[in-house]
Coordinates of C-alpha atoms and ligand atoms in Angstrom, one line a residue:
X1 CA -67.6 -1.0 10.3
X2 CA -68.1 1.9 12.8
X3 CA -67.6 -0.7 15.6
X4 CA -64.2 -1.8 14.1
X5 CA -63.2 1.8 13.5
X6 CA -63.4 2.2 17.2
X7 CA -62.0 -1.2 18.5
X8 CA -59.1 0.2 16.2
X9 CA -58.6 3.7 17.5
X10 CA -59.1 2.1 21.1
X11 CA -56.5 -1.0 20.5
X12 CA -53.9 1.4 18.9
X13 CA -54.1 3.5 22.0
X14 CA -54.0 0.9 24.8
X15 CA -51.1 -0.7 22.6
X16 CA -48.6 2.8 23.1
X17 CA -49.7 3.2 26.3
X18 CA -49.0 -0.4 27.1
X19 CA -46.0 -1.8 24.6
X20 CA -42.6 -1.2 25.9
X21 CA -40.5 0.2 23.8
X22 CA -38.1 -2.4 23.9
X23 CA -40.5 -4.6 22.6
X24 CA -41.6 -2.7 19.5
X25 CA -37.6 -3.5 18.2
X26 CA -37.2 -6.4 16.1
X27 CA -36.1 -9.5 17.2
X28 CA -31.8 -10.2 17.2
X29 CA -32.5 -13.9 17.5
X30 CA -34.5 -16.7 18.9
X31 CA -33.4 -16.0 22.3
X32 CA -35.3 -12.6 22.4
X33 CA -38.9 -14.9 21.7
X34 CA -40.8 -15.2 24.9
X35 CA -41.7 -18.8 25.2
X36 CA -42.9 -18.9 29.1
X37 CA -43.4 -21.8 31.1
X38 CA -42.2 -22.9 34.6
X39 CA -38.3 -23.0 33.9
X40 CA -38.9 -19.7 31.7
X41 CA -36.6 -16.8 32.5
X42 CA -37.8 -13.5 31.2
X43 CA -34.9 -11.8 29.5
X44 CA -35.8 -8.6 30.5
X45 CA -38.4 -6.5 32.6
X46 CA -40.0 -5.0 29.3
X47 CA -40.4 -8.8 28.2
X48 CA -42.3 -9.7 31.5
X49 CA -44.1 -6.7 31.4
X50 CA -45.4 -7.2 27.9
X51 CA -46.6 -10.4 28.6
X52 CA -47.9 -9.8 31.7
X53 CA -50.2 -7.0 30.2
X54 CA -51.3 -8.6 27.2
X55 CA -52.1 -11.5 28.3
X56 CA -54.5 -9.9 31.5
X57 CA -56.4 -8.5 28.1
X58 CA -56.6 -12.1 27.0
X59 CA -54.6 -10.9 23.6
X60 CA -52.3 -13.5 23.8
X61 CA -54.9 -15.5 22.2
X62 CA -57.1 -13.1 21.4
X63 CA -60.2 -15.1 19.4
X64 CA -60.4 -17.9 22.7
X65 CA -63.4 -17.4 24.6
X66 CA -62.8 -15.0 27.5
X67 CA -63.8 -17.9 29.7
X68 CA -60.8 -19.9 29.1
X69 CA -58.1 -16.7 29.6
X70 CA -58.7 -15.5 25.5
X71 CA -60.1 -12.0 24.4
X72 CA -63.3 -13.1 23.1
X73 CA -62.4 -11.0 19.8
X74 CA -63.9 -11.6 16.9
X75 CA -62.3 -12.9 13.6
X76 CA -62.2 -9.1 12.1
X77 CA -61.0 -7.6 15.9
X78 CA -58.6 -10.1 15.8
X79 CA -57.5 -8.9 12.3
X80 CA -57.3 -5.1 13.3
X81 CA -55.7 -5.8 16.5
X82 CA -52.8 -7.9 14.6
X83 CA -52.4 -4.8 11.9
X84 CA -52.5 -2.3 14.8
X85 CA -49.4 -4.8 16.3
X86 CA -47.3 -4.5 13.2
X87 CA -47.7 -1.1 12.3
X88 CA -46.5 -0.5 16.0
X89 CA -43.9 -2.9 15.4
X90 CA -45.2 -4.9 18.7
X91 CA -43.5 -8.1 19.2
X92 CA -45.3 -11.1 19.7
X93 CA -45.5 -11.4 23.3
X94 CA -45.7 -14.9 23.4
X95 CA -45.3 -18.0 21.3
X96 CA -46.2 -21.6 22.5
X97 CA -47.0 -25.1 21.1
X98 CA -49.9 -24.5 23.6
X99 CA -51.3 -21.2 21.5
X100 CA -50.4 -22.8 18.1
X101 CA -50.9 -26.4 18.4
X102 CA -52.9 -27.6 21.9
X103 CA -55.6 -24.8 22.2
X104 CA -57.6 -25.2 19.6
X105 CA -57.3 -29.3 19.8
X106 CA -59.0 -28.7 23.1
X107 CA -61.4 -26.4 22.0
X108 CA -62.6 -28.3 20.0
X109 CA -61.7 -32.3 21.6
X110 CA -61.0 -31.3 25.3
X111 CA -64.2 -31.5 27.9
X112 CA -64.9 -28.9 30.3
X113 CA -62.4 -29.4 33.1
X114 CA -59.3 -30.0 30.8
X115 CA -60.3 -26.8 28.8
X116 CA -60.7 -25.1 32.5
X117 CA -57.2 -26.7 33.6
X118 CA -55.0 -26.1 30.7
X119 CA -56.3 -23.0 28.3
X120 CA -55.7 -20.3 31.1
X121 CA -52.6 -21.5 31.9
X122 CA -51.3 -21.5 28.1
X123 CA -52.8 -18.3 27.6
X124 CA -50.9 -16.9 30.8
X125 CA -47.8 -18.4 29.6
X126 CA -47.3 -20.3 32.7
X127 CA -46.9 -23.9 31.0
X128 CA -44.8 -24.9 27.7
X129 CA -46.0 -27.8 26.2
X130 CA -44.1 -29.9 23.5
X131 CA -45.7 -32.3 20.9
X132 CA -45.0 -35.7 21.0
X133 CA -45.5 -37.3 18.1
X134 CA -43.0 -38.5 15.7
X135 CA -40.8 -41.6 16.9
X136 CA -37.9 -43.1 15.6
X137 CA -39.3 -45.8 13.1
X138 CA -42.6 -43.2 12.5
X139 CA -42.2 -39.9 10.6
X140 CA -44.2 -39.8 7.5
X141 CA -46.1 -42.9 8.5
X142 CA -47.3 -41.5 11.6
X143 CA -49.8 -44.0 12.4
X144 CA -47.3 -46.8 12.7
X145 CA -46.3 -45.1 16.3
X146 CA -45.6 -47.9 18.5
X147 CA -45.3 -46.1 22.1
X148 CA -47.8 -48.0 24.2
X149 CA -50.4 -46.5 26.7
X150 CA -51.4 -50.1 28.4
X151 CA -54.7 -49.5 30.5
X152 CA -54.2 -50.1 34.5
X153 CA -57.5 -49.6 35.4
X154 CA -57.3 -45.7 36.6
X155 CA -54.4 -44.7 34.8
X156 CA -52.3 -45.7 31.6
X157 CA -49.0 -46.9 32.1
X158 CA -46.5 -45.0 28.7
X159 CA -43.9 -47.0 27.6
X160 CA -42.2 -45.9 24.1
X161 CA -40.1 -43.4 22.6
X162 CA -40.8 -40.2 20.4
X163 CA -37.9 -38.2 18.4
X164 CA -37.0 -34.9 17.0
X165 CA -39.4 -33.2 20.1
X166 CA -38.8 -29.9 19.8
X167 CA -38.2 -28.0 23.5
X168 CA -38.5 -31.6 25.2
X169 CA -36.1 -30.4 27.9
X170 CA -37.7 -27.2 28.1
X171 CA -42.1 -28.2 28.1
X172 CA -43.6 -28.6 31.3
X173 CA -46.1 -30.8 30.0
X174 CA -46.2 -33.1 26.3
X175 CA -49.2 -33.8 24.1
X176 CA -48.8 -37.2 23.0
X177 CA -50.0 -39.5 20.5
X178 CA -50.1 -43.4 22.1
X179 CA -51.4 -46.7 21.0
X180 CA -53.5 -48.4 22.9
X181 CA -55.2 -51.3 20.6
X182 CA -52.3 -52.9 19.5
X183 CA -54.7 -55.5 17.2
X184 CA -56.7 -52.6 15.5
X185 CA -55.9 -51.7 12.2
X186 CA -53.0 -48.8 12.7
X187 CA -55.1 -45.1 12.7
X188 CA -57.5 -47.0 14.9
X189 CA -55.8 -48.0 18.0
X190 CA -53.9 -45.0 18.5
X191 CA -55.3 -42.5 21.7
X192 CA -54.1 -38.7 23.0
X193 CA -52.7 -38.1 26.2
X194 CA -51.2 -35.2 28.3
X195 CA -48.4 -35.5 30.9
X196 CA -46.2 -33.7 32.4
X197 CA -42.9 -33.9 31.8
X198 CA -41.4 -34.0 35.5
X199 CA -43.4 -37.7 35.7
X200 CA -41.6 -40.3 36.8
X201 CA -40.0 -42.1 33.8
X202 CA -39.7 -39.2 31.8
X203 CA -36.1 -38.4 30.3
X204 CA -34.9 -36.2 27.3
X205 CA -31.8 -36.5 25.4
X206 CA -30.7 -33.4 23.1
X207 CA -30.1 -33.6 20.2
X208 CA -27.9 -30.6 17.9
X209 CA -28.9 -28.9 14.5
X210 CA -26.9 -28.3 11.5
X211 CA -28.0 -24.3 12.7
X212 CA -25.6 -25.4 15.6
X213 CA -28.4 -25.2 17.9
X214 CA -29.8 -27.7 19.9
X215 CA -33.9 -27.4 20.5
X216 CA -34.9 -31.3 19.6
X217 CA -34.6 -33.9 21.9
X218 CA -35.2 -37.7 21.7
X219 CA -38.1 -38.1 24.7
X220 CA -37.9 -41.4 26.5
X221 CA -41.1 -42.8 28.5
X222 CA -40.3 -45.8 31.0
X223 CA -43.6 -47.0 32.8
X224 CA -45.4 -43.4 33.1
X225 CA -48.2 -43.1 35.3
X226 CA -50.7 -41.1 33.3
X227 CA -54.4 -40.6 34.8
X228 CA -57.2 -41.4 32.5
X229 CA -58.8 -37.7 32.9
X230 CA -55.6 -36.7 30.6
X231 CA -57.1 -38.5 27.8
X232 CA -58.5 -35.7 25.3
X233 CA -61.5 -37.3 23.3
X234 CA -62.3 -40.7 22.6
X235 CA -60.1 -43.8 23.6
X236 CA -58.6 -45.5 20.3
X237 CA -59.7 -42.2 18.7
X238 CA -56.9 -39.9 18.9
X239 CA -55.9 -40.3 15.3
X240 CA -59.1 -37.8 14.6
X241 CA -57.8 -35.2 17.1
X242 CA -53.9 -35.7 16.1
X243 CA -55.0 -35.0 12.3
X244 CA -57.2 -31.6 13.6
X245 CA -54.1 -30.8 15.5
X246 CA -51.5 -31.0 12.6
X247 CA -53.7 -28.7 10.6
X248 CA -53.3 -26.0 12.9
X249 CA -49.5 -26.9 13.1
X250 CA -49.4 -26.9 9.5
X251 CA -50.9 -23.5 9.1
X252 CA -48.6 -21.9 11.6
X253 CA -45.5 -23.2 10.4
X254 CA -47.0 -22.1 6.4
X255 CA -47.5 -18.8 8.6
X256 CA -43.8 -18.2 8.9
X257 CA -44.0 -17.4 5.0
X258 CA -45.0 -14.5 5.9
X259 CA -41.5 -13.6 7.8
X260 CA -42.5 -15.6 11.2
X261 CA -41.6 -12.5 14.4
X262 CA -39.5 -10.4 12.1
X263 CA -40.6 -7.4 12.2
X264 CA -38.6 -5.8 9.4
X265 CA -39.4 -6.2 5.6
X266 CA -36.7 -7.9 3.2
X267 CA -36.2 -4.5 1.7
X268 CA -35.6 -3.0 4.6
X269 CA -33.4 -5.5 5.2
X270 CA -31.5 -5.1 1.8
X271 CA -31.6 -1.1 2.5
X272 CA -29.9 -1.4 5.2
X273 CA -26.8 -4.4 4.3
X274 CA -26.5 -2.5 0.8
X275 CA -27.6 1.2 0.5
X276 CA -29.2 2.9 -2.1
X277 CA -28.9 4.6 -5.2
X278 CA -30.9 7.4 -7.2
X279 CA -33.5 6.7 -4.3
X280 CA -34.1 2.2 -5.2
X281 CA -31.9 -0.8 -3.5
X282 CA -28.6 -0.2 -5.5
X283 CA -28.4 -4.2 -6.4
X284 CA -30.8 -4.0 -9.3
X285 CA -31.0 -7.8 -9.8
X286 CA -31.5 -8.3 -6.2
X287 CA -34.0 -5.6 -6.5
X288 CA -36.1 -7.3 -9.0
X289 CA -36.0 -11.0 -7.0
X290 CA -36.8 -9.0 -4.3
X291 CA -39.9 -7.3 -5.9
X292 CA -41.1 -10.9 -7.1
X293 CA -40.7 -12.3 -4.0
X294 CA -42.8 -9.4 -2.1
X295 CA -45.6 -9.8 -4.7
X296 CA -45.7 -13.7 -4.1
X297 CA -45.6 -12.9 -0.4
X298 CA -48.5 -10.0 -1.0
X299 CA -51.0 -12.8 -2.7
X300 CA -50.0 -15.7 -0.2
X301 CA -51.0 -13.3 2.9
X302 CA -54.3 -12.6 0.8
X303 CA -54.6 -16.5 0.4
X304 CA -54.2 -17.2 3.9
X305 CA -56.2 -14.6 4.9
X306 CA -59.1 -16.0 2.7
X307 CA -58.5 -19.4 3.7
X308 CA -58.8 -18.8 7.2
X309 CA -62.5 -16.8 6.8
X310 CA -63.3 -19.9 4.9
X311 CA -62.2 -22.0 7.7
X312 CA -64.6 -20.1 10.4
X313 CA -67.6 -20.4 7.9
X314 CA -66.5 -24.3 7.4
X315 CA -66.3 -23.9 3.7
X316 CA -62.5 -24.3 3.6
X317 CA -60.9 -27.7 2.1
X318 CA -59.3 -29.5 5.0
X319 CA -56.5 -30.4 3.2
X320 CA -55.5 -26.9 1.9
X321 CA -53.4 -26.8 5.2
X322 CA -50.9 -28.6 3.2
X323 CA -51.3 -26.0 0.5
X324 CA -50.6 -23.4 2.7
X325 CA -47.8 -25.4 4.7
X326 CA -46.3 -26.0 1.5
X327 CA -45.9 -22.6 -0.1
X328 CA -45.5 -21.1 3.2
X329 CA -42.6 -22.5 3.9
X330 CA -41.1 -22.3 0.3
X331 CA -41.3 -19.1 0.3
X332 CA -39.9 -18.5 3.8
X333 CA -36.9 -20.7 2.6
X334 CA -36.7 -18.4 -0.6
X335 CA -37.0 -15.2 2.3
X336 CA -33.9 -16.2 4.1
X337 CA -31.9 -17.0 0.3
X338 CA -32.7 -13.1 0.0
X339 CA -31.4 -12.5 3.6
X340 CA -27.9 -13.9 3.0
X341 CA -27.8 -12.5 -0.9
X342 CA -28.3 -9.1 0.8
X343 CA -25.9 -9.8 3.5
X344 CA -23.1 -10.7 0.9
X345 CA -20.4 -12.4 3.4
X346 CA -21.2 -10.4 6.2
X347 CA -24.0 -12.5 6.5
X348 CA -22.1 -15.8 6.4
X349 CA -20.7 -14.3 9.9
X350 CA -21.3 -17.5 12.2
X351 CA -20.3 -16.7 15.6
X352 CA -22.1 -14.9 18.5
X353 CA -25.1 -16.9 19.0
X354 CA -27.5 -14.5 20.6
X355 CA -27.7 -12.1 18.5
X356 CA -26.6 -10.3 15.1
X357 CA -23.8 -12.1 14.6
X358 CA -24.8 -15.6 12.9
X359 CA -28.6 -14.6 13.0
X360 CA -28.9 -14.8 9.2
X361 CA -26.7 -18.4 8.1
X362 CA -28.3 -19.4 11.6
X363 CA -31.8 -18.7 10.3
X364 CA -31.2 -19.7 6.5
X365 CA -30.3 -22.8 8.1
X366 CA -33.2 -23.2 10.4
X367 CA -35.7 -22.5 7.3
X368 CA -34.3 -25.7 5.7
X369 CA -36.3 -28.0 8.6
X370 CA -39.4 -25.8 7.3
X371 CA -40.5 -28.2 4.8
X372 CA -39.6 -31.3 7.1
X373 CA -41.5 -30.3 10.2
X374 CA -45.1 -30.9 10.3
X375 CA -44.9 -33.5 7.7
X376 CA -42.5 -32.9 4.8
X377 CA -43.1 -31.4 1.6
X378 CA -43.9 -34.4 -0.3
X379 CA -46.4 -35.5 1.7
X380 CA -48.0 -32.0 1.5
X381 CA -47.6 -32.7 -2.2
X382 CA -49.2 -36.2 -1.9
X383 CA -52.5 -34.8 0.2
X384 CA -52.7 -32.2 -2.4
X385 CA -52.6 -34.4 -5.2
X386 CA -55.2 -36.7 -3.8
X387 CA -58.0 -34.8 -1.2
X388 CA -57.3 -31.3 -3.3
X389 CA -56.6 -32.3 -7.1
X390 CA -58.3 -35.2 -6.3
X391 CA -56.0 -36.8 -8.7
X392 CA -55.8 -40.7 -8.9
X393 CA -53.3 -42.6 -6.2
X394 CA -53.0 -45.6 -4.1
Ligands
FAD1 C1 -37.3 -28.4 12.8 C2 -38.1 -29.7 13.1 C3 -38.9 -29.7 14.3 C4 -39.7 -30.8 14.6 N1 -40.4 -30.8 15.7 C5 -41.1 -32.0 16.1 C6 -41.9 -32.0 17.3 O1 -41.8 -31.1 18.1 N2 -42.6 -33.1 17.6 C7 -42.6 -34.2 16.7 O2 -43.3 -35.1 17.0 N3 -41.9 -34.2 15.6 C8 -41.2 -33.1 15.2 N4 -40.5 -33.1 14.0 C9 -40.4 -34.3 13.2 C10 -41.1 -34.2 11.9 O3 -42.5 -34.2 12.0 C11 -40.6 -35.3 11.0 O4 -39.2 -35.1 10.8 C12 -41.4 -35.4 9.7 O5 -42.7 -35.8 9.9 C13 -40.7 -36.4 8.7 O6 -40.5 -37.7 9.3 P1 -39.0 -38.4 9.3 O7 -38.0 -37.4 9.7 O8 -39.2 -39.7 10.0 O9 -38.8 -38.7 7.7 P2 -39.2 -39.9 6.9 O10 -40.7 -40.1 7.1 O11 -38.3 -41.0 7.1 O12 -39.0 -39.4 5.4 C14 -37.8 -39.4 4.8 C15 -37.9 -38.8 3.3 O13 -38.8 -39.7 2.6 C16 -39.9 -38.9 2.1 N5 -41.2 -39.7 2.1 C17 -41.6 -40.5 3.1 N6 -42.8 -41.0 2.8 C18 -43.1 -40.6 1.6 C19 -44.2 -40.8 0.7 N7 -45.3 -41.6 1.1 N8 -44.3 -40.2 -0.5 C20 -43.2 -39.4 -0.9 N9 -42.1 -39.2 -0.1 C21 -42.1 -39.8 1.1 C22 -40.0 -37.7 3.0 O14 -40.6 -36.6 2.3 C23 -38.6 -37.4 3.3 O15 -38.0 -36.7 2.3 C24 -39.7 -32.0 13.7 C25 -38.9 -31.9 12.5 C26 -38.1 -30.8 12.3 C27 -37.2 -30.8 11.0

C-alpha cells in the first residue's frame, strides 16, 4: 500500500508537470481524439506533445511489458494512474484498435518478432490498424466468412471482401480473419492475418452514418500478396485468436458505459444546459433519472472493475464479456437519452460538425451502433443464456 501511495504522489506530479492544459479540457467531438498513425495529423501542438510524452513513459499502454513500448505497471498502478488521469481531467492521449483490440491478441497469439515489430509501434501511435472481420453475407454468423487466403507457397494470396470496417481509409495496416480450408467444417478453416493497407489490391469504399459521418468503409481485397510471417498463431486456427480478440473488443466498447473520453459527469452536464435551484439540478424529474442512472453507472464500474481482477487471476467467465458489452452499452445509450433531455432543443442543434454544435444528436446517434458493433445485443443475450445461465439452446 505504501508503494502505491508513492507511485500515486509521484504519477500525479509527473502528470501536472507533463499534461498540457489543453488537454485536461474535455473533448468538443470525435475530431479532438488522437488516433495516430502514418496519415495522422495532430490537431494541435499540445496533442502531439501529450502523446509524445506519455507514450516515452510507455503509459499509453501502461500494463504491456516495457519490452514491447508498455509501462510495465501493474494491475493496481494501472488503476491509480487512471484515477490520477481523471481527477486531472487528462485526456486520453491515444486511442487505437491496436491498444484495444490487436495488443493483447499478440500478447498472447503473436511470436517474438511480430510482438517486437508491431506492439512498439501501436504503443507509439505510429500505426492505425482496422479490424477486418465482418463481410457482407457474415455478421452474426462470423464464421461463414468467405474471403479466401489461398497458400502460394511463401505467401497467401487475399481475395474477398469485408464490410462496415471502421477507419478502413484511415488504418495503415488491417487484422483480418481469412479462410483458408475451404472443406473444413466453418470455425475450422478460418486463419489471422495482418497486411497493410497500401498492398497492392487493397481498395476502400466509404460508407455514411445516420450520425452523418462517415468512419466505415466496405474493404475490397483483389489478389493481395500477404507473407506467411503475418500469420498470428496457428494456420486454420484463427477462429481461437479472433474469439480472444472480440472479448477484448467487447469489453472496450461495454467500457464506453462508463461515458467513453468524456470527461464531464451527466450532472455536470445537466448543470450546466439547465441551472440550478435551492442548490439541486432545477429539473427534478430529470434529477431523479439522473440519480438512477449514476447509481447504475456507480455498480457497473465496480462490476467491471471486479471482472477485470478476476480476469488477471483467470477466474473470470469468458463469456461475461457479453455481460459487460451488453449493459455497457445500454447504459451508454441510456447516457446520451440524458444528454439530449438535458439539452432540451438546443441539443437537437445539428450543424457544425467539429465541435459543440451537433455533438450531442451526433453522439446520441452514434450510441445507437453500440449494441450492433462487436456482435449485437442479442447475440450477447444468446452467449449469456447459454455459456453464463447455462440455460438449454440449440
Ligand atoms: C458502429 C459500428 C462499427 C463497426 N465496426 C466494425 C469493424 O471495424 N470491423 C468489422 O469487421 N465489423 C464492424 N462492425 C460490424 C458489426 O460487427 C456487425 O454489424 C455485427 O456483428 C452484426 O452483423 P450484421 O450487421 O451483419 O447483422 P446481422 O448478423 O445480419 O443481424 C441482423 C439482426 O439479426 C439479429 N440476429 C442475427 N443472428 C441472430 C441469432 N442467432 N439470434 C438472435 N438474433 C440474431 C441481430 O441481432 C440483428 O438484430 C461495426 C458495426 C457498427 C454498427
Amino acid at each position: 500500500m505504501a508503494d502505491l501511495e508513492s507511485f500515486r504522489r509521484e504519477s500525479r506530479a509527473w502528470l501536472e508537470e507533463n499534461c498540457p492544459p489543453a488537454m485536461r479540457e474535455s473533448l468538443h467531438g470525435e475530431a479532438d481524439i488522437c488516433w495516430g498513425g502514418r496519415k495522422w495529423k495532430f490537431k494541435s501542438e499540445a496533442q502531439r506533445l501529450w502523446l509524445e510524452r506519455m507514450a516515452e513513459r510507455g503509459w499509453t499502454v501502461p500494463e504491456w511489458p516495457r519490452e514491447y513500448g508498455g509501462g510495465g505497471l501493474s494491475r493496481e498502478e494501472a488503476k491509480v494512474l487512471a484515477e490520477e488521469m481523471r481527477r486531472l481531467k487528462c485526456r486520453s492521449p491515444l486511442d487505437s484498435f491496436g491498444i484495444w483490440m490487436l495488443g493483447p491478441a499478440l500478447l498472447r497469439y503473436g511470436n517474438e518478432e511480430q510482438k517486437q515489430e508491431h506492439l512498439p509501434k501501436i504503443a507509439r501511435g505510429e500505426i492505425r490498424w482496422c479490424q477486418g472481420y465482418s463481410e457482407p453475407g457474415s455478421g452474426s454468423d462470423l464464421a461463414s466468412l468467405q474471403t479466401r487466403a489461398d497458400d502460394q507457397g511463401d505467401h497467401f494470396l487475399v481475395n474477398g471482401s469485408k464490410i462496415w470496417t471502421s477507419y478502413a481509409d484511415k488504418a495503415d495496416w488491417i487484422f483480418c480473419l481469412v479462410r483458408t480450408d475451404p472443406k473444413a467444417p466453418k470455425h475450422e478453416g478460418i486463419s489471422f492475418l495482418l497486411f497493410d493497407m497500401q498492398s497492392r489490391g487493397v481498395s476502400t469504399a466509404p460508407i455514411t452514418l445516420i450520425s452523418g459521418n462517415s468512419p466505415f468503409c466496405q474493404t475490397f481485397f483483389q489478389d493481395v500478396l500477404v507473407p506467411k510471417a503475418n500469420l498470428v498463431g496457428r494456420l486454420d486456427r484463427g477462429w481461437e485468436v479472433a474469439k480472444f480478440l472480440l472479448a477484448h473488443e467487447r469489453d472496450m466498447i461495454g467500457g464506453m458505459g462508463m461515458g467513453g473520453g468524456e470527461t464531464r459527469s451527466l450532472s455536470q452536464i445537466a448543470i450546466e444546459a439547465i441551472g440550478l435551484k435551492h442548490g439541486v439540478l432545477a429539473d427534478t424529474n430529470l434529477r431523479a433519472q439522473i440519480a438512477a442512472f449514476q447509481i447504475d453507472a456507480k455498480a457497473f464500474g465496480l462490476t467491471m472493475d471486479r471482472v477485470s481482477d478476476m480476469m488477471k487471476q483467470g477466474k473470470a467467465n469468458p463469456a461475461v464479456s457479453s455481460l459487460l458489452k451488453y449493459y455497457g452499452t445500454e447504459l451508454n445509450k441510456r447516457r446520451q437519452e440524458l444528454v439530449m433531455s438535458a439539452g432540451g432543443y438546443a441539443a437537437l442543434e445539428w450543424e457544425g460538425d467539429e465541435s459543440h454544435e451537433g455533438r450531442a444528436s451526433r453522439a446520441w446517434l452514434r450510441s445507437k451502433g453500440n449494441s450492433i458493433e462487436g456482435g449485437t445485443s442479442e447475440i450477447q443475450l444468446n452467449i449469456i443464456a447459454k455459456r453464463l445461465l447455462n440455460l438449454p439452446g440449440e
